[in-house]
Amino acid sequence: MIVVAGICFALIVLVIIVSMLLRRQLREKYATLWIIIGLAILVLAIFPGLLVGLTHLLGVEVPSNLIFALAIVLLVGVALHLSWELSQAEDEVRRVAEDVAILRAEVEELRTDLGRPGGEPETRDEG
């Protein structure tokens, strides 16, 4: 019964990932990791002996301990990657804000030079 539950869980994860990709709610660079994880869960659910063999190979006593350890490593990796992405985004926002401030100052300077202080709109007399 646990094998069927594992297979169902893996398939649900894969369907969610693909549907989020199709609706553009998840970027490809993030989806790749989650598809690999979903496929790994599916393989381990279909062939539970692989997990037991891997635990013996790595010297882990209980297969569930190996799953928990791998999950912790995965979560630390995801947190580190997202922190790096956030740092990159903050730098980009700062650069854009500085560029906007410079452009705003230049626009105000041009308006002052044209004799329209305070950004008063230019009026034209037609006819």
mmCIF file of C-alpha atoms in Angstrom:
data_model
loop_
_atom_site.group_PDB
_atom_site.id
_atom_site.type_symbol
_atom_site.label_atom_id
_atom_site.label_comp_id
_atom_site.label_asym_id
_atom_site.label_seq_id
_atom_site.Cartn_x
_atom_site.Cartn_y
_atom_site.Cartn_z
ATOM 1 C CA MET A 1 0.000 0.000 0.000
ATOM 2 C CA ILE A 2 2.863 2.395 0.775
ATOM 3 C CA VAL A 3 4.276 1.808 -2.709
ATOM 4 C CA VAL A 4 0.982 2.911 -4.282
ATOM 5 C CA ALA A 5 0.889 5.987 -2.016
ATOM 6 C CA GLY A 6 4.468 6.883 -2.998
ATOM 7 C CA ILE A 7 3.684 6.512 -6.698
ATOM 8 C CA CYS A 8 0.534 8.633 -6.350
ATOM 9 C CA PHE A 9 2.456 11.306 -4.438
ATOM 10 C CA ALA A 10 5.213 11.434 -7.056
ATOM 11 C CA LEU A 11 2.687 11.668 -9.895
ATOM 12 C CA ILE A 12 0.775 14.446 -8.109
ATOM 13 C CA VAL A 13 4.020 16.399 -7.612
ATOM 14 C CA LEU A 14 4.935 15.994 -11.290
ATOM 15 C CA VAL A 15 1.443 17.034 -12.469
ATOM 16 C CA ILE A 16 1.532 20.133 -10.251
ATOM 17 C CA ILE A 17 4.976 21.106 -11.556
ATOM 18 C CA VAL A 18 3.972 20.668 -15.201
ATOM 19 C CA SER A 19 0.711 22.580 -14.727
ATOM 20 C CA MET A 20 2.551 25.445 -13.002
ATOM 21 C CA LEU A 21 5.017 25.527 -15.895
ATOM 22 C CA LEU A 22 2.226 25.643 -18.461
ATOM 23 C CA ARG A 23 0.489 28.489 -16.589
ATOM 24 C CA ARG A 24 3.818 30.331 -16.292
ATOM 25 C CA GLN A 25 3.647 30.304 -12.493
ATOM 26 C CA LEU A 26 7.007 28.549 -12.203
ATOM 27 C CA ARG A 27 10.145 29.395 -14.145
ATOM 28 C CA GLU A 28 12.031 26.685 -15.989
ATOM 29 C CA LYS A 29 15.204 27.081 -13.948
ATOM 30 C CA TYR A 30 13.284 26.198 -10.781
ATOM 31 C CA ALA A 31 11.107 23.542 -12.397
ATOM 32 C CA THR A 32 14.112 21.493 -13.474
ATOM 33 C CA LEU A 33 15.102 20.807 -9.883
ATOM 34 C CA TRP A 34 11.546 19.916 -8.867
ATOM 35 C CA ILE A 35 11.049 17.616 -11.862
ATOM 36 C CA ILE A 36 14.252 15.776 -10.924
ATOM 37 C CA ILE A 37 13.005 15.457 -7.344
ATOM 38 C CA GLY A 38 9.600 14.224 -8.518
ATOM 39 C CA LEU A 39 11.219 11.645 -10.797
ATOM 40 C CA ALA A 40 13.515 10.500 -7.980
ATOM 41 C CA ILE A 41 10.508 10.045 -5.689
ATOM 42 C CA LEU A 42 8.730 8.103 -8.441
ATOM 43 C CA VAL A 43 11.716 5.803 -9.013
ATOM 44 C CA LEU A 44 12.125 5.169 -5.275
ATOM 45 C CA ALA A 45 8.383 4.497 -4.947
ATOM 46 C CA ILE A 46 8.387 2.027 -7.831
ATOM 47 C CA PHE A 47 11.619 0.317 -6.725
ATOM 48 C CA PRO A 48 11.783 0.544 -2.906
ATOM 49 C CA GLY A 49 14.724 -1.867 -2.913
ATOM 50 C CA LEU A 50 16.881 0.935 -4.343
ATOM 51 C CA LEU A 51 16.448 2.933 -1.146
ATOM 52 C CA VAL A 52 17.380 -0.059 1.002
ATOM 53 C CA GLY A 53 20.447 -0.722 -1.158
ATOM 54 C CA LEU A 54 21.455 2.934 -0.981
ATOM 55 C CA THR A 55 21.153 2.945 2.816
ATOM 56 C CA HIS A 56 23.433 -0.096 3.059
ATOM 57 C CA LEU A 57 25.878 1.453 0.605
ATOM 58 C CA LEU A 58 26.061 4.695 2.601
ATOM 59 C CA GLY A 59 26.065 2.949 5.979
ATOM 60 C CA VAL A 60 22.768 4.371 7.200
ATOM 61 C CA GLU A 61 20.809 2.181 9.633
ATOM 62 C CA VAL A 62 17.229 3.020 8.631
ATOM 63 C CA PRO A 63 16.059 4.008 5.125
ATOM 64 C CA SER A 64 13.786 6.723 6.510
ATOM 65 C CA ASN A 65 16.835 8.384 8.112
ATOM 66 C CA LEU A 66 18.434 8.601 4.687
ATOM 67 C CA ILE A 67 15.289 10.207 3.267
ATOM 68 C CA PHE A 68 15.261 12.765 6.093
ATOM 69 C CA ALA A 69 18.955 13.515 5.625
ATOM 70 C CA LEU A 70 18.516 13.966 1.875
ATOM 71 C CA ALA A 71 15.492 16.182 2.487
ATOM 72 C CA ILE A 72 17.503 18.380 4.860
ATOM 73 C CA VAL A 73 20.332 18.687 2.329
ATOM 74 C CA LEU A 74 17.804 19.554 -0.375
ATOM 75 C CA LEU A 75 16.103 22.196 1.763
ATOM 76 C CA VAL A 76 19.418 23.795 2.694
ATOM 77 C CA GLY A 77 20.360 23.889 -1.003
ATOM 78 C CA VAL A 78 17.037 25.452 -1.985
ATOM 79 C CA ALA A 79 17.293 28.042 0.807
ATOM 80 C CA LEU A 80 20.831 28.932 -0.247
ATOM 81 C CA HIS A 81 19.817 29.259 -3.902
ATOM 82 C CA LEU A 82 16.807 31.433 -3.073
ATOM 83 C CA SER A 83 18.961 33.649 -0.841
ATOM 84 C CA TRP A 84 21.371 34.108 -3.744
ATOM 85 C CA GLU A 85 18.474 34.953 -6.105
ATOM 86 C CA LEU A 86 17.111 37.455 -3.564
ATOM 87 C CA SER A 87 20.509 39.122 -3.253
ATOM 88 C CA GLN A 88 20.736 39.432 -7.036
ATOM 89 C CA ALA A 89 17.224 40.940 -7.182
ATOM 90 C CA GLU A 90 18.007 43.434 -4.408
ATOM 91 C CA ASP A 91 21.123 44.586 -6.265
ATOM 92 C CA GLU A 92 19.128 45.026 -9.466
ATOM 93 C CA VAL A 93 16.388 46.987 -7.677
ATOM 94 C CA ARG A 94 19.006 49.261 -6.113
ATOM 95 C CA ARG A 95 20.626 49.906 -9.508
ATOM 96 C CA VAL A 96 17.283 50.663 -11.132
ATOM 97 C CA ALA A 97 16.299 52.995 -8.277
ATOM 98 C CA GLU A 98 19.588 54.870 -8.654
ATOM 99 C CA ASP A 99 19.069 55.175 -12.426
ATOM 100 C CA VAL A 100 15.533 56.493 -11.905
ATOM 101 C CA ALA A 101 16.757 59.039 -9.364
ATOM 102 C CA ILE A 102 19.443 60.255 -11.782
ATOM 103 C CA LEU A 103 16.944 60.491 -14.649
ATOM 104 C CA ARG A 104 14.433 62.309 -12.444
ATOM 105 C CA ALA A 105 17.096 64.845 -11.459
ATOM 106 C CA GLU A 106 18.038 65.351 -15.108
ATOM 107 C CA VAL A 107 14.399 65.898 -16.088
ATOM 108 C CA GLU A 108 13.939 68.466 -13.329
ATOM 109 C CA GLU A 109 17.135 70.219 -14.439
ATOM 110 C CA LEU A 110 15.904 70.345 -18.035
ATOM 111 C CA ARG A 111 12.535 71.717 -16.943
ATOM 112 C CA THR A 112 14.279 74.413 -14.906
ATOM 113 C CA ASP A 113 16.513 75.294 -17.851
ATOM 114 C CA LEU A 114 13.444 75.693 -20.066
ATOM 115 C CA GLY A 115 11.864 78.101 -17.621
ATOM 116 C CA ARG A 116 9.181 75.834 -16.303
ATOM 117 C CA PRO A 117 10.113 75.307 -12.656
ATOM 118 C CA GLY A 118 8.182 72.678 -10.775
ATOM 119 C CA GLY A 119 7.336 70.783 -13.904
ATOM 120 C CA GLU A 120 4.534 73.049 -15.077
ATOM 121 C CA PRO A 121 3.080 71.725 -18.323
ATOM 122 C CA GLU A 122 3.914 73.589 -21.499
ATOM 123 C CA THR A 123 0.969 75.476 -22.976
ATOM 124 C CA ARG A 124 0.624 76.153 -26.681
ATOM 125 C CA ASP A 125 -1.650 78.717 -28.233
ATOM 126 C CA GLU A 126 -3.178 77.279 -31.337
ATOM 127 C CA GLY A 127 -5.187 79.512 -33.597
#
